[in-house]
């Protein structure tokens, strides 16, 4: 039991490209050994649900004995919790991004790192977020909450608003949940390319921000500042062009113009902007005064 | 212990408006008693985390003895699981909506019922979704998955698309997660009125659908059909007018026009729709050919 000889049906060690003899000979310091065990465990928990990883698996993958593992950790739960915390810290670290350049491009880089993590820690990420594992327990909830908080703090930091409204804070938290569930769904069937998911999530953030500003006039100026920093080749520019493409669908533009006109009986100025918008696109006034939008724009 | 006299510090019975003597006298059938115990337990679990509800609490609230509760259920876990399933079925039932009228108004009614449930089952809903409770275990996950699936099936049914794309399916699932997390966040601080949340969530669905269609040309015609069924006074009409209001902010419209123009070197037709859109609103061509949009609209 205490021998370092791996037991018969052991999983392949993480780095099987190295000569088999090399690892057992290397003498690790106490800290190094602890780190190595956590790293090996994290790797195993990333690819299998926690229930399916045993102390023997961890020992074998680390080229260590079972008693050695128990020397560092009281049991599997302790290693699992430590590797959870480690994964949480790593994931939180991926949200850190310098406050430079267009906002949507910063978020795009962040989401690239986030989705890389999702891809490389798939089953572990899923087990963590689904919370379906009894092993995970409330420790997993604490880790998840910390990761969400890190994401939230980073995003609010980049938005750099003096006093984010309750509506905006809700929007940011909901978008983070959206990113999580989208990642989970993606892991289940990988039905769209990861790069598309990355762009999609960033564009959904831009849309959610825009929607929030549409409801909160105080945010409109901040939104204008956000768009002013964006570039045509970035995620926001591509989104604007995609939406413009939709507006070129004549029946859609006409419908939007009618909706923008407001309920019957409302004054002609309400929604005149969108009315003339669609009018311009379709070459059709759709019952709206085409000058109304221009006037609204000049007086705003 | 086996006496029906309530123990001293018992919580008030659910219907305290009835005379105190009436309930103990009423003899319930086996099925009725079981139903009553589940209903009482669900009520208790809705207002306190499962850890804080005891068999004695359930017995007291039901005007029953502890042994009587044990006669129907082997223990607290069994009652909890049954009330979870009951809650899940009730929540799933709230997604059912006749396929009549504008889509966003159907979803608005559904979200009204959903948020009523959230409000009236607050702590239970939170404990269920947070999965932070050890008591909940994997049974809670199964209930959550069923509720999500019911919501998903209902929404796809209302969209009535012959073959929903992977991107659209992802959008619907992500929006359901958005609704969950938004509800949870709302429960924590109730910082915005519930009616606003209801409108907000429906409008976010419309926006997510639009974004998906912007990326998937095959969906554009379906989207036009969706908008064609909407009414100016409904959630979609209000959204379109709010967004039109944003376009009336001159600096924002100018920026959008520049973004819609695309990266330097791209052909003038790309994004001409949005260019002329913003041009019309601001009364400023922003470097775009104002006729381009009209031409694109007529040829689409």
Tab-separated table of C-alpha atoms in Angstrom, chain A residues 44-273:
chain	number	residue	atom	x	y	z
A	44	UNK	CA	-8.982	14.906	-12.598
A	45	UNK	CA	-12.000	16.807	-11.221
A	46	UNK	CA	-12.048	18.855	-14.429
A	47	UNK	CA	-12.668	15.789	-16.510
A	48	UNK	CA	-14.858	13.641	-14.294
A	49	UNK	CA	-17.626	14.359	-11.766
A	50	UNK	CA	-16.225	14.366	-8.203
A	51	UNK	CA	-18.027	11.120	-7.359
A	52	UNK	CA	-15.942	9.340	-9.971
A	53	UNK	CA	-12.555	10.462	-8.700
A	54	UNK	CA	-10.987	8.451	-5.861
A	55	UNK	CA	-7.968	9.072	-3.641
A	56	UNK	CA	-6.317	6.195	-5.504
A	57	UNK	CA	-6.878	7.984	-8.808
A	58	UNK	CA	-5.273	11.125	-7.415
A	59	UNK	CA	-2.345	9.188	-5.956
A	60	UNK	CA	-1.782	7.309	-9.193
A	61	UNK	CA	-1.957	10.425	-11.347
A	62	UNK	CA	0.496	12.185	-9.027
A	63	UNK	CA	2.879	9.215	-8.991
A	64	UNK	CA	2.393	9.188	-5.222
A	65	UNK	CA	1.197	6.641	-2.693
A	66	UNK	CA	-2.210	6.696	-1.093
A	67	UNK	CA	-0.715	7.299	2.415
A	68	UNK	CA	1.271	10.206	1.012
A	69	UNK	CA	-1.941	11.803	-0.232
A	70	UNK	CA	-3.491	11.260	3.216
A	71	UNK	CA	-0.423	12.843	4.757
A	72	UNK	CA	-1.338	16.110	3.004
A	73	UNK	CA	-5.130	15.955	3.079
A	74	UNK	CA	-7.556	14.334	5.529
A	75	UNK	CA	-9.593	12.917	2.642
A	76	UNK	CA	-11.051	13.353	-0.794
A	77	UNK	CA	-13.487	16.046	0.311
A	78	UNK	CA	-10.595	18.225	1.519
A	79	UNK	CA	-8.686	17.861	-1.759
A	80	UNK	CA	-11.849	18.517	-3.709
A	81	UNK	CA	-12.592	21.665	-1.754
A	82	UNK	CA	-9.049	22.923	-2.167
A	83	UNK	CA	-9.092	22.279	-5.902
A	84	UNK	CA	-12.499	23.993	-6.117
A	85	UNK	CA	-11.062	27.065	-4.422
A	86	UNK	CA	-8.067	26.901	-6.730
A	87	UNK	CA	-10.309	26.666	-9.799
A	88	UNK	CA	-12.434	29.535	-8.497
A	89	UNK	CA	-9.384	31.740	-8.026
A	90	UNK	CA	-8.111	30.874	-11.465
A	91	UNK	CA	-11.484	31.616	-13.057
A	92	UNK	CA	-11.830	34.875	-11.126
A	93	UNK	CA	-8.342	35.870	-12.284
A	94	UNK	CA	-9.455	35.529	-15.894
A	95	UNK	CA	-11.869	38.437	-15.485
A	96	UNK	CA	-9.032	40.834	-14.795
A	97	UNK	CA	-8.472	43.069	-17.774
A	98	UNK	CA	-6.705	46.432	-18.139
A	99	UNK	CA	-9.052	49.389	-18.529
A	100	UNK	CA	-7.767	50.147	-22.019
A	101	UNK	CA	-9.472	50.199	-25.385
A	102	UNK	CA	-13.134	49.811	-26.357
A	103	UNK	CA	-15.247	48.199	-23.634
A	104	UNK	CA	-16.721	45.468	-25.813
A	105	UNK	CA	-13.225	44.449	-26.916
A	106	UNK	CA	-12.108	44.188	-23.291
A	107	UNK	CA	-15.099	42.002	-22.536
A	108	UNK	CA	-14.385	39.981	-25.664
A	109	UNK	CA	-10.874	39.196	-24.398
A	110	UNK	CA	-12.237	38.310	-20.967
A	111	UNK	CA	-14.813	35.980	-22.483
A	112	UNK	CA	-12.108	34.333	-24.566
A	113	UNK	CA	-10.240	33.427	-21.375
A	114	UNK	CA	-13.459	32.439	-19.597
A	115	UNK	CA	-14.542	30.122	-22.398
A	116	UNK	CA	-11.043	28.612	-22.589
A	117	UNK	CA	-11.488	27.687	-18.946
A	118	UNK	CA	-14.932	26.254	-19.645
A	119	UNK	CA	-13.537	24.196	-22.493
A	120	UNK	CA	-10.513	22.881	-20.579
A	121	UNK	CA	-12.343	22.198	-17.305
A	122	UNK	CA	-15.617	21.056	-18.860
A	123	UNK	CA	-17.036	18.350	-16.559
A	124	UNK	CA	-15.625	20.029	-13.453
A	125	UNK	CA	-17.138	23.350	-14.470
A	126	UNK	CA	-20.462	21.667	-15.149
A	127	UNK	CA	-20.440	19.759	-11.843
A	128	UNK	CA	-19.553	22.933	-9.982
A	129	UNK	CA	-22.296	25.024	-11.564
A	130	UNK	CA	-24.988	22.390	-11.651
A	131	UNK	CA	-24.413	21.867	-7.935
A	132	UNK	CA	-25.867	18.445	-8.596
A	133	UNK	CA	-22.996	16.741	-6.853
A	134	UNK	CA	-23.540	15.933	-3.196
A	135	UNK	CA	-19.754	16.098	-2.750
A	136	UNK	CA	-19.769	19.725	-3.837
A	137	UNK	CA	-22.016	20.904	-1.005
A	138	UNK	CA	-22.133	24.448	0.214
A	139	UNK	CA	-18.417	24.932	-0.411
A	140	UNK	CA	-19.173	24.894	-4.133
A	141	UNK	CA	-21.832	27.559	-3.614
A	142	UNK	CA	-19.316	29.779	-1.860
A	143	UNK	CA	-16.812	29.344	-4.693
A	144	UNK	CA	-19.458	30.050	-7.321
A	145	UNK	CA	-20.593	33.153	-5.449
A	146	UNK	CA	-17.015	34.424	-5.289
A	147	UNK	CA	-16.472	33.889	-9.003
A	148	UNK	CA	-19.744	35.664	-9.811
A	149	UNK	CA	-18.803	38.524	-7.530
A	150	UNK	CA	-15.380	38.827	-9.188
A	151	UNK	CA	-17.034	38.971	-12.608
A	152	UNK	CA	-19.547	41.521	-11.381
A	153	UNK	CA	-16.894	43.734	-9.770
A	154	UNK	CA	-14.753	43.649	-12.894
A	155	UNK	CA	-17.631	44.573	-15.192
A	156	UNK	CA	-18.853	47.410	-12.971
A	157	UNK	CA	-15.250	48.597	-12.719
A	158	UNK	CA	-14.954	48.753	-16.496
A	159	UNK	CA	-18.305	50.502	-16.836
A	160	UNK	CA	-16.880	53.064	-14.383
A	161	UNK	CA	-20.245	54.583	-13.480
A	162	UNK	CA	-20.319	56.735	-10.351
A	163	UNK	CA	-23.579	55.229	-9.071
A	164	UNK	CA	-24.846	52.159	-10.943
A	165	UNK	CA	-28.649	51.939	-10.690
A	166	UNK	CA	-30.425	48.864	-9.256
A	167	UNK	CA	-31.658	48.135	-12.786
A	168	UNK	CA	-28.139	48.155	-14.200
A	169	UNK	CA	-26.798	46.008	-11.379
A	170	UNK	CA	-29.552	43.499	-12.050
A	171	UNK	CA	-28.683	43.565	-15.748
A	172	UNK	CA	-25.030	42.790	-15.053
A	173	UNK	CA	-25.839	39.917	-12.686
A	174	UNK	CA	-28.359	38.477	-15.108
A	175	UNK	CA	-25.829	38.639	-17.915
A	176	UNK	CA	-23.280	36.756	-15.804
A	177	UNK	CA	-25.890	34.036	-15.237
A	178	UNK	CA	-26.547	34.061	-18.964
A	179	UNK	CA	-22.821	33.471	-19.618
A	180	UNK	CA	-22.802	30.566	-17.152
A	181	UNK	CA	-25.841	28.805	-18.510
A	182	UNK	CA	-24.792	29.400	-22.102
A	183	UNK	CA	-21.427	27.810	-21.276
A	184	UNK	CA	-23.125	24.854	-19.607
A	185	UNK	CA	-25.449	24.330	-22.538
A	186	UNK	CA	-22.547	24.607	-24.909
A	187	UNK	CA	-20.611	21.952	-22.976
A	188	UNK	CA	-23.553	19.570	-23.307
A	189	UNK	CA	-23.606	19.561	-27.114
A	190	UNK	CA	-20.933	21.999	-28.419
A	191	UNK	CA	-23.420	22.839	-31.137
A	192	UNK	CA	-21.891	26.191	-32.108
A	193	UNK	CA	-18.216	27.192	-32.456
A	194	UNK	CA	-16.706	28.598	-29.259
A	195	UNK	CA	-15.666	31.819	-31.031
A	196	UNK	CA	-19.268	32.450	-31.964
A	197	UNK	CA	-20.324	32.002	-28.354
A	198	UNK	CA	-17.655	34.498	-27.326
A	199	UNK	CA	-18.949	37.133	-29.741
A	200	UNK	CA	-22.576	36.280	-28.947
A	201	UNK	CA	-22.135	36.765	-25.190
A	202	UNK	CA	-20.373	40.098	-25.613
A	203	UNK	CA	-23.055	41.316	-27.993
A	204	UNK	CA	-25.751	40.206	-25.564
A	205	UNK	CA	-24.055	42.301	-22.923
A	206	UNK	CA	-24.087	45.327	-25.233
A	207	UNK	CA	-27.767	44.688	-25.983
A	208	UNK	CA	-28.644	44.287	-22.298
A	209	UNK	CA	-26.839	47.527	-21.507
A	210	UNK	CA	-28.698	49.290	-24.301
A	211	UNK	CA	-32.048	47.935	-23.115
A	212	UNK	CA	-31.353	49.101	-19.590
A	213	UNK	CA	-30.454	52.566	-20.862
A	214	UNK	CA	-33.642	52.618	-22.943
A	215	UNK	CA	-35.589	52.251	-19.694
A	216	UNK	CA	-33.420	54.580	-17.632
A	217	UNK	CA	-32.958	57.988	-19.256
A	218	UNK	CA	-30.147	58.813	-16.796
A	219	UNK	CA	-28.086	56.064	-18.421
A	220	UNK	CA	-28.527	57.288	-21.988
A	221	UNK	CA	-25.569	59.697	-21.860
A	222	UNK	CA	-23.358	56.980	-20.378
A	223	UNK	CA	-24.453	54.678	-23.174
A	224	UNK	CA	-23.517	57.305	-25.755
A	225	UNK	CA	-20.060	57.462	-24.149
A	226	UNK	CA	-19.777	53.686	-24.291
A	227	UNK	CA	-20.670	53.557	-27.999
A	228	UNK	CA	-18.354	56.487	-28.754
A	229	UNK	CA	-15.409	54.381	-27.566
A	230	UNK	CA	-16.313	51.413	-29.784
A	231	UNK	CA	-14.770	50.542	-33.152
A	232	UNK	CA	-16.504	49.331	-36.322
A	233	UNK	CA	-14.461	46.095	-36.377
A	234	UNK	CA	-15.232	45.275	-32.727
A	235	UNK	CA	-18.142	43.237	-31.312
A	236	UNK	CA	-20.353	46.330	-30.952
A	237	UNK	CA	-19.680	47.524	-34.497
A	238	UNK	CA	-20.507	44.089	-35.840
A	239	UNK	CA	-23.686	44.005	-33.777
A	240	UNK	CA	-24.805	47.395	-35.076
A	241	UNK	CA	-24.248	46.260	-38.666
A	242	UNK	CA	-26.070	42.963	-38.084
A	243	UNK	CA	-29.044	44.831	-36.663
A	244	UNK	CA	-28.916	47.284	-39.545
A	245	UNK	CA	-29.068	44.286	-41.826
A	246	UNK	CA	-32.284	43.201	-40.109
A	247	UNK	CA	-33.761	46.651	-40.608
A	248	UNK	CA	-33.197	46.165	-44.312
A	249	UNK	CA	-35.837	43.391	-44.299
A	250	UNK	CA	-38.726	45.507	-45.636
A	251	UNK	CA	-41.648	43.843	-43.826
A	252	UNK	CA	-39.722	44.034	-40.544
A	253	UNK	CA	-38.851	47.694	-40.954
A	254	UNK	CA	-42.455	48.554	-41.773
A	255	UNK	CA	-43.704	46.699	-38.697
A	256	UNK	CA	-41.166	48.440	-36.475
A	257	UNK	CA	-42.264	51.788	-37.853
A	258	UNK	CA	-45.872	50.972	-37.029
A	259	UNK	CA	-44.938	49.854	-33.513
A	260	UNK	CA	-42.799	52.944	-32.987
A	261	UNK	CA	-45.835	55.034	-33.889
A	262	UNK	CA	-47.366	53.991	-30.565
A	263	UNK	CA	-50.935	53.013	-29.653
A	264	UNK	CA	-53.721	54.795	-31.533
A	265	UNK	CA	-54.484	58.111	-29.890
A	266	UNK	CA	-50.917	58.803	-28.739
A	267	UNK	CA	-49.321	61.982	-29.973
A	268	UNK	CA	-47.387	61.917	-33.229
A	269	UNK	CA	-44.073	62.826	-31.554
A	270	UNK	CA	-43.919	59.633	-29.475
A	271	UNK	CA	-41.582	57.244	-31.219
A	272	UNK	CA	-41.190	59.506	-34.234
A	273	UNK	CA	-37.485	58.674	-34.211
